[in-house]
Amino acid sequence: MSPSRDLAIAFDKSACRKDYEQAFAKLLVAMPRMPRRELAEHFIALEALLDDGMVEVKTAMLTEGLLSPRDYQLLGHWIYRQHHNLMRLGAKAVHACAADSKVDTARTMRLLALTFLHVGDSVKWELMAGRHYPRDYPALHGLMKLAIAKRRQGERGELVVDGMRREATLEQLYLRTLLLDRFASGPLTSEEIEVLDAWLWEWGDALRFEARHEGGLVMRADLDANGGLAFGPRNAPGVSLYLHLEPLEDLRRAVINELHRGHVVPHVGRAASMPIQAHVAVLLQLRKLFSGAGSPESPRAPRRGMLGDKMEVLVGAQEILAALGPRKPEARRLTPRNASATGYLFVTSDKATEDIAVGTLLGLRVDPREPPVLGRVVRRVHEVDDGWHLGVEVLSDPSVPIRAASLESDGGKSHDLVFVPGSDRSGRFDSFAVDYGLLGRHERYRLRAGAAVYSLALNRVRRRGRDWALAGFEILEAATA
Amino acid sequence: MEKLLAAAAKTRPADPRSREAARVRDRYIAVRFEGIARSSADLSDPERVIKAARLQFEEGHPEAALELIELAVEQDRSEPSLWLAELELAFLLRMRRHFIETARAFREAHPGTDAWTEIDRLGRALAPDEPTFRERGKRAHDHYGPWPHLPNWIGAPWDLTSEVLGADFHAAMTQGAPQR
């Protein structure tokens, strides 16, 4: 019954996946009658088998072009499901072993460490597969409470993760899960969350809780709550654990210093081969988090509900430009669930959003009679029993409409793009939504507006997305047309 | 924490000047400062770097402004204008520790610099108890740039020509019909 390490393990093969699933099912069925010590051994063996079989498959999934879209989707779902199932089995095994005096605490804590590991991994793989199971925060906090009750939360143990030996404490693994959770429903892609995870492993010594808040910027986990990390000290009664953000900010800066020297952190492992864009995106997201953005003190635009009216959504610069012209293109219609001055939340089906990713440029026709408002997808996540959630950040001021413009380069070539006026009449915050290709050229462009021909140069990026950027510019001179 | 930071530093490969390190640094610069620099070569023009940093600062991205200058200083420690721009930004951002450390490093890299009187004055305003700043030299002018009491090492424009052009352009683009 015990899963054999001789099993051919490479989960890109369906036979191997089936073997593993059978081993898992056997353990699940036998579990209630199994002596707890034996259960612990079987669980540890099964976990090692899963890790072994996934190493290469996960790398392939994070390498563009190696798998067909169908295989990618199939394997993503499968991996997500296995981490989730193993985590649930692990949680049951931990509680069973903890209640049995014949199982030594060290063994139970090892089970607990492995369970935390797979909670974290299932959170990570939600980005690939969408969230199909609700997050069980009380169960996660319950496991941490158990570690604290046994006074083992700071004890260090060895784990094999993606084929690499790592050392971690239980509180580190718990915090890893909660920090990944913070981003799995946010704006990171699967590549980016892999980079984040690699840093969290590197930063293990700073992933430490304190039982009291004694000043400084902190996030906290409320052990009696059905929720993840929150900012600041707790104002209501109850037990909370506090994570200091300043040491993590120092470590983030250390990563930047290494990039200045030309070194990615860590320099080995899957994250080391991720594109630099992924590293920079995570650095910027962490900057927000570690500076307290999202805390109760940081301003957030008030939300208002939207009652069912569908909105025309244009996807990509070409559709937006076409909509700004005389011939209105066919646009898909999505229903916003809520809105604020800074963005919209759309909830929609898989089909309607399959070509929309984090970073996609959108045009939102808020008022069907007006030009669209420019937006950027900042969040795309599948929520259980609800469909895909698309978070869209508004990039243009609805009271100052965007318009099509054509820049002419020195060679006489013209580039059609979207002019995005800032709300300030000084023009300081005006931008063009441009293709990346245009940014690298450092050319001068001419544009006729009113009675003058303006000569300008794109000179900074205000926002960036997939293949486009919102570029600021400088007017170099103006001549009468 | 120090142990952890030291360990992070140790993870780097042996030769920091290797071709691979140069490639990673260039790529980082291109991604982090898209539209401003394509590689470290684009940081070799101090005037351009300082202007780009000032624009970043004025648009509310002080971290990016400082980092851009830092990258350029790392590349050419002999160019005083970059150091001075970094010092002025640190002063404007009230980054006491950053200002003190940069001032000390600048003095070491450029001993006997004429700019020290000015740095000393800013340093005393920002960190009155810091022994690094104690010369109390006399300034030749009350201020040099368009912003009072600042030396304008970040090159804020003296005239408003570009501002006027920007406002005219905005008015033309938001009022007129689409034109080519």
Tab-separated table of N, CA, C and O in Angstrom, chain A residues 196-283:
chain	number	residue	atom	x	y	z
A	196	LEU	N	8.372	35.519	-5.966
A	196	LEU	CA	8.054	35.890	-4.582
A	196	LEU	C	8.330	34.723	-3.637
A	196	LEU	O	8.941	34.891	-2.573
A	197	ASP	N	7.891	33.543	-4.031
A	197	ASP	CA	8.072	32.360	-3.173
A	197	ASP	C	9.567	32.085	-2.944
A	197	ASP	O	9.985	31.785	-1.825
A	198	ALA	N	10.353	32.234	-4.005
A	198	ALA	CA	11.801	31.996	-3.863
A	198	ALA	C	12.401	32.968	-2.842
A	198	ALA	O	13.241	32.594	-2.026
A	199	TRP	N	11.953	34.209	-2.867
A	199	TRP	CA	12.473	35.191	-1.906
A	199	TRP	C	12.003	34.852	-0.488
A	199	TRP	O	12.757	35.012	0.471
A	200	LEU	N	10.756	34.405	-0.373
A	200	LEU	CA	10.258	34.068	0.969
A	200	LEU	C	11.087	32.941	1.579
A	200	LEU	O	11.347	32.929	2.784
A	201	TRP	N	11.542	31.999	0.743
A	201	TRP	CA	12.420	30.939	1.252
A	201	TRP	C	13.759	31.541	1.685
A	201	TRP	O	14.313	31.176	2.712
A	202	GLU	N	14.281	32.484	0.891
A	202	GLU	CA	15.559	33.126	1.240
A	202	GLU	C	15.449	33.949	2.524
A	202	GLU	O	16.407	34.101	3.256
A	203	TRP	N	14.277	34.526	2.753
A	203	TRP	CA	14.087	35.462	3.856
A	203	TRP	C	13.543	34.782	5.115
A	203	TRP	O	12.983	35.444	5.988
A	204	GLY	N	13.718	33.497	5.196
A	204	GLY	CA	13.113	32.729	6.282
A	204	GLY	C	13.348	33.300	7.668
A	204	GLY	O	12.431	33.333	8.493
A	205	ASP	N	14.565	33.798	7.927
A	205	ASP	CA	14.866	34.283	9.276
A	205	ASP	C	14.058	35.524	9.659
A	205	ASP	O	13.921	35.840	10.832
A	206	ALA	N	13.582	36.255	8.650
A	206	ALA	CA	12.783	37.459	8.953
A	206	ALA	C	11.294	37.133	9.053
A	206	ALA	O	10.500	37.994	9.432
A	207	LEU	N	10.920	35.907	8.709
A	207	LEU	CA	9.507	35.512	8.799
A	207	LEU	C	9.252	34.969	10.203
A	207	LEU	O	9.203	33.762	10.430
A	208	ARG	N	9.144	35.908	11.115
A	208	ARG	CA	8.978	35.552	12.525
A	208	ARG	C	7.853	36.369	13.117
A	208	ARG	O	7.718	37.547	12.830
A	209	PHE	N	7.093	35.739	13.947
A	209	PHE	CA	5.989	36.421	14.599
A	209	PHE	C	6.380	36.915	15.980
A	209	PHE	O	7.245	36.336	16.629
A	210	GLU	N	5.680	37.972	16.415
A	210	GLU	CA	5.734	38.346	17.828
A	210	GLU	C	4.324	38.319	18.365
A	210	GLU	O	3.366	38.590	17.641
A	211	ALA	N	4.218	37.993	19.640
A	211	ALA	CA	2.888	37.829	20.225
A	211	ALA	C	2.232	39.169	20.545
A	211	ALA	O	1.018	39.251	20.709
A	212	ARG	N	3.058	40.237	20.653
A	212	ARG	CA	2.502	41.556	20.981
A	212	ARG	C	2.953	42.586	19.959
A	212	ARG	O	4.028	42.459	19.389
A	213	HIS	N	2.137	43.616	19.784
A	213	HIS	CA	2.543	44.714	18.914
A	213	HIS	C	3.238	45.768	19.759
A	213	HIS	O	2.637	46.342	20.660
A	214	GLU	N	4.503	45.974	19.495
A	214	GLU	CA	5.240	46.971	20.280
A	214	GLU	C	5.765	48.072	19.372
A	214	GLU	O	6.908	48.506	19.479
A	215	GLY	N	4.961	48.495	18.452
A	215	GLY	CA	5.322	49.605	17.566
A	215	GLY	C	5.832	49.128	16.219
A	215	GLY	O	6.132	47.947	16.030
A	216	GLY	N	5.935	50.057	15.301
A	216	GLY	CA	6.425	49.748	13.956
A	216	GLY	C	5.308	49.273	13.044
A	216	GLY	O	4.202	48.958	13.491
A	217	LEU	N	5.645	49.244	11.743
A	217	LEU	CA	4.666	48.805	10.750
A	217	LEU	C	4.574	47.279	10.777
A	217	LEU	O	5.590	46.595	10.633
A	218	VAL	N	3.385	46.767	10.988
A	218	VAL	CA	3.221	45.307	11.123
A	218	VAL	C	2.034	44.812	10.316
A	218	VAL	O	1.125	45.563	9.991
A	219	MET	N	2.064	43.513	10.026
A	219	MET	CA	0.855	42.801	9.607
A	219	MET	C	0.586	41.769	10.687
A	219	MET	O	1.501	41.361	11.402
A	220	ARG	N	-0.660	41.381	10.776
A	220	ARG	CA	-0.978	40.436	11.850
A	220	ARG	C	-1.891	39.320	11.352
A	220	ARG	O	-2.625	39.500	10.374
A	221	ALA	N	-1.797	38.195	12.021
A	221	ALA	CA	-2.733	37.093	11.777
A	221	ALA	C	-3.580	36.945	13.032
A	221	ALA	O	-3.038	36.779	14.130
A	222	ASP	N	-4.885	37.048	12.871
A	222	ASP	CA	-5.801	36.858	14.005
A	222	ASP	C	-6.153	35.382	14.047
A	222	ASP	O	-6.828	34.869	13.143
A	223	LEU	N	-5.683	34.701	15.086
A	223	LEU	CA	-5.805	33.236	15.110
A	223	LEU	C	-7.245	32.742	15.265
A	223	LEU	O	-7.520	31.575	15.031
A	224	ASP	N	-8.133	33.626	15.658
A	224	ASP	CA	-9.531	33.216	15.817
A	224	ASP	C	-10.403	33.727	14.666
A	224	ASP	O	-11.622	33.677	14.750
A	225	ALA	N	-9.787	34.205	13.595
A	225	ALA	CA	-10.578	34.824	12.521
A	225	ALA	C	-10.592	33.962	11.269
A	225	ALA	O	-9.704	33.136	11.059
A	226	ASN	N	-11.589	34.199	10.444
A	226	ASN	CA	-11.644	33.510	9.155
A	226	ASN	C	-11.076	34.450	8.091
A	226	ASN	O	-11.785	34.948	7.224
A	227	GLY	N	-9.779	34.715	8.202
A	227	GLY	CA	-9.154	35.640	7.268
A	227	GLY	C	-7.650	35.524	7.306
A	227	GLY	O	-7.082	34.895	8.203
A	228	GLY	N	-6.998	36.154	6.321
A	228	GLY	CA	-5.536	36.122	6.235
A	228	GLY	C	-4.908	37.293	6.959
A	228	GLY	O	-5.454	37.778	7.956
A	229	LEU	N	-3.756	37.752	6.437
A	229	LEU	CA	-3.014	38.824	7.101
A	229	LEU	C	-3.766	40.152	7.003
A	229	LEU	O	-4.348	40.470	5.973
A	230	ALA	N	-3.707	40.909	8.102
A	230	ALA	CA	-4.290	42.253	8.120
A	230	ALA	C	-3.212	43.210	8.608
A	230	ALA	O	-2.222	42.789	9.196
A	231	PHE	N	-3.405	44.498	8.356
A	231	PHE	CA	-2.405	45.479	8.786
A	231	PHE	C	-2.667	45.968	10.205
A	231	PHE	O	-3.815	46.064	10.642
A	232	GLY	N	-1.603	46.327	10.902
A	232	GLY	CA	-1.691	47.082	12.144
A	232	GLY	C	-2.064	46.271	13.359
A	232	GLY	O	-2.338	45.074	13.279
A	233	PRO	N	-2.057	46.948	14.523
A	233	PRO	CA	-2.404	46.253	15.766
A	233	PRO	C	-3.889	45.924	15.828
A	233	PRO	O	-4.703	46.586	15.192
A	234	ARG	N	-4.197	44.915	16.592
A	234	ARG	CA	-5.596	44.500	16.736
A	234	ARG	C	-6.285	45.373	17.777
A	234	ARG	O	-5.733	45.614	18.846
A	235	ASN	N	-7.488	45.833	17.448
A	235	ASN	CA	-8.207	46.702	18.382
A	235	ASN	C	-9.271	45.960	19.176
A	235	ASN	O	-9.872	46.527	20.066
A	236	ALA	N	-9.525	44.720	18.813
A	236	ALA	CA	-10.557	43.949	19.517
A	236	ALA	C	-9.869	42.839	20.317
A	236	ALA	O	-8.722	42.492	20.048
A	237	PRO	N	-10.572	42.261	21.313
A	237	PRO	CA	-9.949	41.172	22.075
A	237	PRO	C	-9.699	39.944	21.201
A	237	PRO	O	-10.412	39.724	20.212
A	238	GLY	N	-8.717	39.156	21.569
A	238	GLY	CA	-8.395	37.946	20.806
A	238	GLY	C	-6.900	37.798	20.640
A	238	GLY	O	-6.138	38.719	20.932
A	239	VAL	N	-6.490	36.610	20.172
A	239	VAL	CA	-5.059	36.320	20.043
A	239	VAL	C	-4.593	36.606	18.610
A	239	VAL	O	-5.179	36.086	17.653
A	240	SER	N	-3.550	37.402	18.496
A	240	SER	CA	-2.983	37.718	17.176
A	240	SER	C	-1.473	37.542	17.202
A	240	SER	O	-0.845	37.629	18.256
A	241	LEU	N	-0.917	37.311	16.034
A	241	LEU	CA	0.539	37.214	15.887
A	241	LEU	C	0.977	38.334	14.944
A	241	LEU	O	0.304	38.598	13.944
A	242	TYR	N	2.112	38.977	15.266
A	242	TYR	CA	2.533	40.161	14.521
A	242	TYR	C	3.814	39.917	13.732
A	242	TYR	O	4.780	39.368	14.260
A	243	LEU	N	3.789	40.372	12.495
A	243	LEU	CA	4.959	40.266	11.615
A	243	LEU	C	5.474	41.678	11.330
A	243	LEU	O	4.739	42.520	10.803
A	244	HIS	N	6.745	41.936	11.670
A	244	HIS	CA	7.332	43.258	11.401
A	244	HIS	C	7.723	43.376	9.938
A	244	HIS	O	8.371	42.480	9.385
A	245	LEU	N	7.360	44.503	9.323
A	245	LEU	CA	7.606	44.661	7.889
A	245	LEU	C	8.951	45.332	7.584
A	245	LEU	O	9.477	45.182	6.479
A	246	GLU	N	9.518	46.048	8.546
A	246	GLU	CA	10.772	46.763	8.269
A	246	GLU	C	11.925	45.823	7.891
A	246	GLU	O	12.629	46.088	6.910
A	247	PRO	N	12.122	44.717	8.608
A	247	PRO	CA	13.205	43.803	8.188
A	247	PRO	C	12.978	43.248	6.789
A	247	PRO	O	13.927	43.030	6.033
A	248	LEU	N	11.727	43.048	6.422
A	248	LEU	CA	11.431	42.528	5.082
A	248	LEU	C	11.732	43.585	4.020
A	248	LEU	O	12.219	43.274	2.931
A	249	GLU	N	11.469	44.849	4.361
A	249	GLU	CA	11.798	45.933	3.419
A	249	GLU	C	13.315	46.012	3.225
A	249	GLU	O	13.799	46.235	2.102
A	250	ASP	N	14.083	45.813	4.306
A	250	ASP	CA	15.553	45.809	4.170
A	250	ASP	C	15.999	44.692	3.231
A	250	ASP	O	16.914	44.874	2.423
A	251	LEU	N	15.338	43.554	3.342
A	251	LEU	CA	15.708	42.420	2.471
A	251	LEU	C	15.303	42.683	1.024
A	251	LEU	O	15.998	42.294	0.087
A	252	ARG	N	14.181	43.359	0.855
A	252	ARG	CA	13.759	43.731	-0.512
A	252	ARG	C	14.815	44.648	-1.136
A	252	ARG	O	15.200	44.494	-2.288
A	253	ARG	N	15.304	45.591	-0.335
A	253	ARG	CA	16.332	46.507	-0.846
A	253	ARG	C	17.631	45.760	-1.152
A	253	ARG	O	18.356	46.112	-2.086
A	254	ALA	N	17.910	44.740	-0.357
A	254	ALA	CA	19.115	43.939	-0.614
A	254	ALA	C	19.003	43.236	-1.975
A	254	ALA	O	19.994	43.104	-2.697
A	255	VAL	N	17.802	42.815	-2.335
A	255	VAL	CA	17.589	42.187	-3.655
A	255	VAL	C	17.864	43.220	-4.755
A	255	VAL	O	18.516	42.916	-5.767
A	256	ILE	N	17.400	44.457	-4.542
A	256	ILE	CA	17.638	45.520	-5.538
A	256	ILE	C	19.137	45.769	-5.681
A	256	ILE	O	19.661	45.884	-6.802
A	257	ASN	N	19.842	45.820	-4.543
A	257	ASN	CA	21.294	46.050	-4.601
A	257	ASN	C	21.990	44.948	-5.400
A	257	ASN	O	22.930	45.205	-6.158
A	258	GLU	N	21.518	43.730	-5.215
A	258	GLU	CA	22.110	42.613	-5.971
A	258	GLU	C	21.839	42.764	-7.469
A	258	GLU	O	22.706	42.493	-8.293
A	259	LEU	N	20.649	43.212	-7.818
A	259	LEU	CA	20.344	43.423	-9.244
A	259	LEU	C	21.227	44.528	-9.825
A	259	LEU	O	21.650	44.458	-10.977
A	260	HIS	N	21.518	45.538	-9.006
A	260	HIS	CA	22.444	46.579	-9.472
A	260	HIS	C	23.807	45.971	-9.801
A	260	HIS	O	24.505	46.435	-10.689
A	261	ARG	N	24.179	44.944	-9.042
A	261	ARG	CA	25.473	44.293	-9.298
A	261	ARG	C	25.371	43.241	-10.404
A	261	ARG	O	26.354	42.595	-10.746
A	262	GLY	N	24.159	43.041	-10.876
A	262	GLY	CA	23.978	42.094	-11.973
A	262	GLY	C	23.670	40.680	-11.526
A	262	GLY	O	23.907	39.732	-12.281
A	263	HIS	N	23.109	40.528	-10.316
A	263	HIS	CA	22.817	39.187	-9.817
A	263	HIS	C	21.361	39.058	-9.419
A	263	HIS	O	20.849	39.896	-8.680
A	264	VAL	N	20.724	38.002	-9.910
A	264	VAL	CA	19.366	37.747	-9.456
A	264	VAL	C	19.433	36.967	-8.141
A	264	VAL	O	20.394	36.251	-7.884
A	265	VAL	N	18.405	37.140	-7.330
A	265	VAL	CA	18.317	36.443	-6.043
A	265	VAL	C	17.072	35.563	-6.051
A	265	VAL	O	15.997	36.065	-6.379
A	266	PRO	N	17.219	34.300	-5.707
A	266	PRO	CA	18.450	33.539	-5.541
A	266	PRO	C	19.052	33.237	-6.917
A	266	PRO	O	18.343	33.306	-7.920
A	267	HIS	N	20.330	32.889	-6.963
A	267	HIS	CA	20.946	32.697	-8.282
A	267	HIS	C	20.790	31.274	-8.805
A	267	HIS	O	21.233	30.973	-9.905
A	268	VAL	N	20.148	30.405	-8.006
A	268	VAL	CA	19.808	29.066	-8.517
A	268	VAL	C	18.310	28.820	-8.300
A	268	VAL	O	17.667	29.542	-7.553
A	269	GLY	N	17.807	27.806	-8.943
A	269	GLY	CA	16.395	27.451	-8.770
A	269	GLY	C	15.544	28.022	-9.890
A	269	GLY	O	16.030	28.716	-10.775
A	270	ARG	N	14.253	27.696	-9.782
A	270	ARG	CA	13.332	28.050	-10.858
A	270	ARG	C	13.205	29.566	-11.036
A	270	ARG	O	13.161	30.071	-12.144
A	271	ALA	N	13.168	30.290	-9.929
A	271	ALA	CA	12.970	31.745	-10.011
A	271	ALA	C	14.134	32.437	-10.712
A	271	ALA	O	13.958	33.479	-11.333
A	272	ALA	N	15.330	31.840	-10.609
A	272	ALA	CA	16.511	32.464	-11.220
A	272	ALA	C	16.378	32.543	-12.736
A	272	ALA	O	16.995	33.388	-13.375
A	273	SER	N	15.566	31.649	-13.303
A	273	SER	CA	15.426	31.682	-14.759
A	273	SER	C	14.198	32.468	-15.207
A	273	SER	O	13.902	32.544	-16.396
A	274	MET	N	13.485	33.046	-14.251
A	274	MET	CA	12.327	33.869	-14.632
A	274	MET	C	12.816	35.194	-15.216
A	274	MET	O	13.857	35.702	-14.807
A	275	PRO	N	12.050	35.779	-16.133
A	275	PRO	CA	12.498	37.049	-16.723
A	275	PRO	C	12.616	38.152	-15.672
A	275	PRO	O	11.911	38.123	-14.657
A	276	ILE	N	13.503	39.092	-15.938
A	276	ILE	CA	13.726	40.192	-14.985
A	276	ILE	C	12.430	40.978	-14.743
A	276	ILE	O	12.202	41.492	-13.649
A	277	GLN	N	11.565	41.015	-15.763
A	277	GLN	CA	10.275	41.710	-15.578
A	277	GLN	C	9.536	41.172	-14.359
A	277	GLN	O	8.917	41.925	-13.607
A	278	ALA	N	9.584	39.843	-14.198
A	278	ALA	CA	8.879	39.224	-13.071
A	278	ALA	C	9.493	39.686	-11.750
A	278	ALA	O	8.773	39.983	-10.788
A	279	HIS	N	10.812	39.774	-11.698
A	279	HIS	CA	11.493	40.205	-10.472
A	279	HIS	C	11.115	41.661	-10.141
A	279	HIS	O	10.824	41.983	-8.988
A	280	VAL	N	11.116	42.499	-11.180
A	280	VAL	CA	10.805	43.918	-10.956
A	280	VAL	C	9.345	44.074	-10.521
A	280	VAL	O	9.042	44.843	-9.599
A	281	ALA	N	8.448	43.324	-11.146
A	281	ALA	CA	7.022	43.418	-10.776
A	281	ALA	C	6.832	43.055	-9.306
A	281	ALA	O	6.078	43.716	-8.586
A	282	VAL	N	7.521	42.018	-8.838
A	282	VAL	CA	7.368	41.607	-7.437
A	282	VAL	C	7.974	42.661	-6.508
A	282	VAL	O	7.397	42.991	-5.467
A	283	LEU	N	9.122	43.208	-6.907
A	283	LEU	CA	9.743	44.258	-6.078
A	283	LEU	C	8.781	45.430	-5.890
A	283	LEU	O	8.655	45.970	-4.783
